[in-house]
Amino acid sequence: MYGAFKYRETKIMTWDRLLRFGSGVQHLLRADLQGQRPWQCPMRKALPALALQRWQHSVPETLGCSWWLHNDHLELKYSDLVMRLDYVWLRDHCRSPSCYNTKTNQRSLDTAQVDLTIKPSEIRSDKDTIYITWPDKHMTKYGLSWLAKHSFEGQKDYVQPSVLWNAAIYKDAQMPYVTYNGLMDSVDEFKKFLEAFLLYGFSVVDEVPASIEATEAVALRIGIIRESIYGRMWDFTSDFSRGDTAYTKVALDRHVDTTYFQEPCGVQLFHCLRHDGTGGRTLLVDGFNAAENIRKENPDHFDVLTKVPIKHEYIENVADYHNHMIGVGPVLNIYPWNNELYMIRYNNYDRAVINTVPYDVVHQWYVAHRALTTELRKPENEIWVKLKPGKILFVDNWRVLHGREAFTGYRRLCGCYLTRDDVLNTARFLGIKV
Ligand SMILES: C[N+](C)(C)CCCC[C@H](N)C(=O)O
Ligand SMILES: O=C(O)CCC(=O)C(=O)O
Ligand SMILES: [Fe+2]
């Protein structure tokens, strides 16, 4: 398998095991150790090895937390969560007024001034809070629920909620019907629209005036337009005004756009302003659903697709357009801490020469890519829609692939890309967790 890198999970001793270790002597020791620094406790050396497995409890024991000072970290148990907190981390995240500015939500502490071998000189806790005093007498207070939320152990299993779909799931999904007026005038409708978009990776706004201006207004309600080599708002027909198949009448297989950017555009809007002719339907496929199916059926294929970096390229020399863009990254992009998929970079048209890995890995990659392509091409995973004047289709270009059927006649499509950060920013402002 390519790349030996595996994100190592910290071995966590189970709570049960720790209690078993500590039982017996633990009760007896607690009184003696109260208020002392465990690693400096004079009793420590004299104790049998098992007795060192001891916990400090907040009072009463059944509420609040239990904690254990290891030589290099604090182990803290709070409502069934066992957290292991590095001492420098604990000092660095101090929210006291001298360390953290709550007006700007910025750190004032200079982390470089923290001794990398720092250890608390005193710790105590009550039901909701743990108080840590450092050798220089500075005190850090942490809400236990804050730690539970922000610690590695507390958040590593969180994944962004989403509905992975195929044609059948989509049919039953009852996506909300949101109109232009609703979106522009009502926060509730706006939120409903964004929630659907984030869950499904696409969403439609209906009853929009069939103009570039109205399309732009909708785009600006949601985020910030991502200007690119295609302009700000783009508006095209099949006139081959640009050196790309999109600007023709031929069919386009499923793909995401701008794979040849180091950061592919996050969101794409399509608004068909006119079509006098046949065909031209739009295809949508949930890339995450397909990728998750591969992960289930053949984890090795999934692994290869997350590890082999692939280049995509856009070379254009048509009329006055001279562009050469290159983007690099694996087809499937996952977060290392929980393996959650966050971006698919799939575009067989724009894929560049593979020269980033040796031949044997190349072959593994082709096999894995074939498996993904087969999955993406299953008719049961396809949704076909006909874009019409008045309907804006929003597509999450990091998740949902689009394609189009060949068409005849005059067809004019407008739209734009949006910066992903700003769409998520809008969502967070509306109280959506992303
Ligand atoms: C949407 N718009 C027509 C502006 C751009 C088309 C980009 C086409 C390119 N092959 C890609 O997939 O990135
Ligand atoms: O013509 C279409 O419907 C879409 C073409 C396309 O893939 C694109 O513009 O990104
Ligand atoms: Fe496209």
PDB file of N, CA and C in Angstrom, residues 175-197 203-207 218 221-222 394 426 430 432:
ATOM      1  N   MET A 175     -36.953  17.825  -0.362  1.00  0.00           N
ATOM      2  CA  MET A 175     -36.132  19.030  -0.247  1.00  0.00           C
ATOM      3  C   MET A 175     -37.062  20.244  -0.158  1.00  0.00           C
ATOM      4  N   PRO A 176     -36.707  21.237   0.644  1.00  0.00           N
ATOM      5  CA  PRO A 176     -37.607  22.392   0.783  1.00  0.00           C
ATOM      6  C   PRO A 176     -37.715  23.192  -0.512  1.00  0.00           C
ATOM      7  N   TYR A 177     -38.868  23.808  -0.706  1.00  0.00           N
ATOM      8  CA  TYR A 177     -39.073  24.674  -1.867  1.00  0.00           C
ATOM      9  C   TYR A 177     -38.844  26.106  -1.405  1.00  0.00           C
ATOM     10  N   VAL A 178     -37.749  26.684  -1.862  1.00  0.00           N
ATOM     11  CA  VAL A 178     -37.428  28.046  -1.431  1.00  0.00           C
ATOM     12  C   VAL A 178     -37.458  28.966  -2.655  1.00  0.00           C
ATOM     13  N   THR A 179     -38.140  30.092  -2.507  1.00  0.00           N
ATOM     14  CA  THR A 179     -38.266  31.019  -3.638  1.00  0.00           C
ATOM     15  C   THR A 179     -37.287  32.186  -3.477  1.00  0.00           C
ATOM     16  N   TYR A 180     -37.135  32.880  -4.567  1.00  0.00           N
ATOM     17  CA  TYR A 180     -36.277  34.072  -4.588  1.00  0.00           C
ATOM     18  C   TYR A 180     -36.718  35.068  -3.510  1.00  0.00           C
ATOM     19  N   ASN A 181     -38.027  35.365  -3.485  1.00  0.00           N
ATOM     20  CA  ASN A 181     -38.503  36.329  -2.487  1.00  0.00           C
ATOM     21  C   ASN A 181     -38.299  35.816  -1.073  1.00  0.00           C
ATOM     22  N   GLY A 182     -38.580  34.538  -0.899  1.00  0.00           N
ATOM     23  CA  GLY A 182     -38.386  33.923   0.419  1.00  0.00           C
ATOM     24  C   GLY A 182     -36.945  34.044   0.867  1.00  0.00           C
ATOM     25  N   LEU A 183     -36.055  33.687  -0.004  1.00  0.00           N
ATOM     26  CA  LEU A 183     -34.628  33.707   0.322  1.00  0.00           C
ATOM     27  C   LEU A 183     -34.143  35.123   0.621  1.00  0.00           C
ATOM     28  N   MET A 184     -34.619  36.076  -0.190  1.00  0.00           N
ATOM     29  CA  MET A 184     -34.123  37.445  -0.042  1.00  0.00           C
ATOM     30  C   MET A 184     -34.732  38.145   1.172  1.00  0.00           C
ATOM     31  N   ASP A 185     -35.987  37.768   1.522  1.00  0.00           N
ATOM     32  CA  ASP A 185     -36.688  38.552   2.552  1.00  0.00           C
ATOM     33  C   ASP A 185     -36.818  37.868   3.906  1.00  0.00           C
ATOM     34  N   SER A 186     -36.716  36.548   3.931  1.00  0.00           N
ATOM     35  CA  SER A 186     -36.990  35.866   5.196  1.00  0.00           C
ATOM     36  C   SER A 186     -35.758  35.087   5.674  1.00  0.00           C
ATOM     37  N   VAL A 187     -35.378  35.359   6.916  1.00  0.00           N
ATOM     38  CA  VAL A 187     -34.222  34.654   7.485  1.00  0.00           C
ATOM     39  C   VAL A 187     -34.523  33.168   7.636  1.00  0.00           C
ATOM     40  N   ASP A 188     -35.782  32.853   7.968  1.00  0.00           N
ATOM     41  CA  ASP A 188     -36.145  31.436   8.133  1.00  0.00           C
ATOM     42  C   ASP A 188     -35.987  30.666   6.827  1.00  0.00           C
ATOM     43  N   GLU A 189     -36.453  31.286   5.739  1.00  0.00           N
ATOM     44  CA  GLU A 189     -36.345  30.628   4.433  1.00  0.00           C
ATOM     45  C   GLU A 189     -34.880  30.491   4.022  1.00  0.00           C
ATOM     46  N   PHE A 190     -34.148  31.537   4.311  1.00  0.00           N
ATOM     47  CA  PHE A 190     -32.724  31.586   4.014  1.00  0.00           C
ATOM     48  C   PHE A 190     -32.005  30.431   4.734  1.00  0.00           C
ATOM     49  N   LYS A 191     -32.366  30.274   6.004  1.00  0.00           N
ATOM     50  CA  LYS A 191     -31.751  29.229   6.816  1.00  0.00           C
ATOM     51  C   LYS A 191     -32.162  27.838   6.316  1.00  0.00           C
ATOM     52  N   LYS A 192     -33.429  27.711   5.992  1.00  0.00           N
ATOM     53  CA  LYS A 192     -33.944  26.429   5.479  1.00  0.00           C
ATOM     54  C   LYS A 192     -33.176  26.031   4.212  1.00  0.00           C
ATOM     55  N   PHE A 193     -32.959  27.024   3.369  1.00  0.00           N
ATOM     56  CA  PHE A 193     -32.240  26.793   2.122  1.00  0.00           C
ATOM     57  C   PHE A 193     -30.810  26.318   2.404  1.00  0.00           C
ATOM     58  N   LEU A 194     -30.125  27.033   3.297  1.00  0.00           N
ATOM     59  CA  LEU A 194     -28.720  26.693   3.575  1.00  0.00           C
ATOM     60  C   LEU A 194     -28.591  25.350   4.278  1.00  0.00           C
ATOM     61  N   GLU A 195     -29.547  25.050   5.161  1.00  0.00           N
ATOM     62  CA  GLU A 195     -29.502  23.753   5.848  1.00  0.00           C
ATOM     63  C   GLU A 195     -29.633  22.617   4.840  1.00  0.00           C
ATOM     64  N   ALA A 196     -30.559  22.784   3.899  1.00  0.00           N
ATOM     65  CA  ALA A 196     -30.732  21.746   2.875  1.00  0.00           C
ATOM     66  C   ALA A 196     -29.464  21.624   2.039  1.00  0.00           C
ATOM     67  N   PHE A 197     -28.902  22.758   1.684  1.00  0.00           N
ATOM     68  CA  PHE A 197     -27.687  22.760   0.878  1.00  0.00           C
ATOM     69  C   PHE A 197     -26.551  22.010   1.593  1.00  0.00           C
ATOM     70  N   SER A 203     -28.928  22.466  -3.753  1.00  0.00           N
ATOM     71  CA  SER A 203     -30.197  23.056  -3.366  1.00  0.00           C
ATOM     72  C   SER A 203     -30.660  23.973  -4.498  1.00  0.00           C
ATOM     73  N   VAL A 204     -31.965  24.222  -4.547  1.00  0.00           N
ATOM     74  CA  VAL A 204     -32.502  25.027  -5.647  1.00  0.00           C
ATOM     75  C   VAL A 204     -33.245  26.235  -5.095  1.00  0.00           C
ATOM     76  N   VAL A 205     -33.059  27.380  -5.745  1.00  0.00           N
ATOM     77  CA  VAL A 205     -33.894  28.547  -5.447  1.00  0.00           C
ATOM     78  C   VAL A 205     -34.793  28.738  -6.657  1.00  0.00           C
ATOM     79  N   ASP A 206     -36.070  28.882  -6.415  1.00  0.00           N
ATOM     80  CA  ASP A 206     -37.027  28.956  -7.508  1.00  0.00           C
ATOM     81  C   ASP A 206     -37.624  30.363  -7.649  1.00  0.00           C
ATOM     82  N   GLU A 207     -38.291  30.570  -8.754  1.00  0.00           N
ATOM     83  CA  GLU A 207     -38.995  31.845  -9.020  1.00  0.00           C
ATOM     84  C   GLU A 207     -38.035  33.043  -9.016  1.00  0.00           C
ATOM     85  N   VAL A 218     -28.754  36.782  -5.660  1.00  0.00           N
ATOM     86  CA  VAL A 218     -28.896  35.565  -4.854  1.00  0.00           C
ATOM     87  C   VAL A 218     -27.516  35.109  -4.361  1.00  0.00           C
ATOM     88  N   ARG A 221     -26.355  37.141  -1.529  1.00  0.00           N
ATOM     89  CA  ARG A 221     -27.084  36.896  -0.284  1.00  0.00           C
ATOM     90  C   ARG A 221     -26.418  35.744   0.493  1.00  0.00           C
ATOM     91  N   ILE A 222     -25.869  34.802  -0.258  1.00  0.00           N
ATOM     92  CA  ILE A 222     -25.309  33.597   0.359  1.00  0.00           C
ATOM     93  C   ILE A 222     -23.838  33.766   0.719  1.00  0.00           C
ATOM     94  N   PHE A 394     -27.745  25.408  -6.849  1.00  0.00           N
ATOM     95  CA  PHE A 394     -26.506  25.564  -6.076  1.00  0.00           C
ATOM     96  C   PHE A 394     -25.873  24.194  -5.920  1.00  0.00           C
ATOM     97  N   THR A 426     -21.649  32.460   6.476  1.00  0.00           N
ATOM     98  CA  THR A 426     -23.069  32.834   6.494  1.00  0.00           C
ATOM     99  C   THR A 426     -23.868  31.814   7.299  1.00  0.00           C
ATOM    100  N   LEU A 430     -26.099  32.182  10.851  1.00  0.00           N
ATOM    101  CA  LEU A 430     -27.502  31.794  11.002  1.00  0.00           C
ATOM    102  C   LEU A 430     -27.686  30.713  12.067  1.00  0.00           C
ATOM    103  N   ILE A 432     -26.154  27.724  12.178  1.00  0.00           N
ATOM    104  CA  ILE A 432     -25.979  26.343  11.709  1.00  0.00           C
ATOM    105  C   ILE A 432     -24.572  25.904  12.089  1.00  0.00           C
TER     106      ILE A 432
END
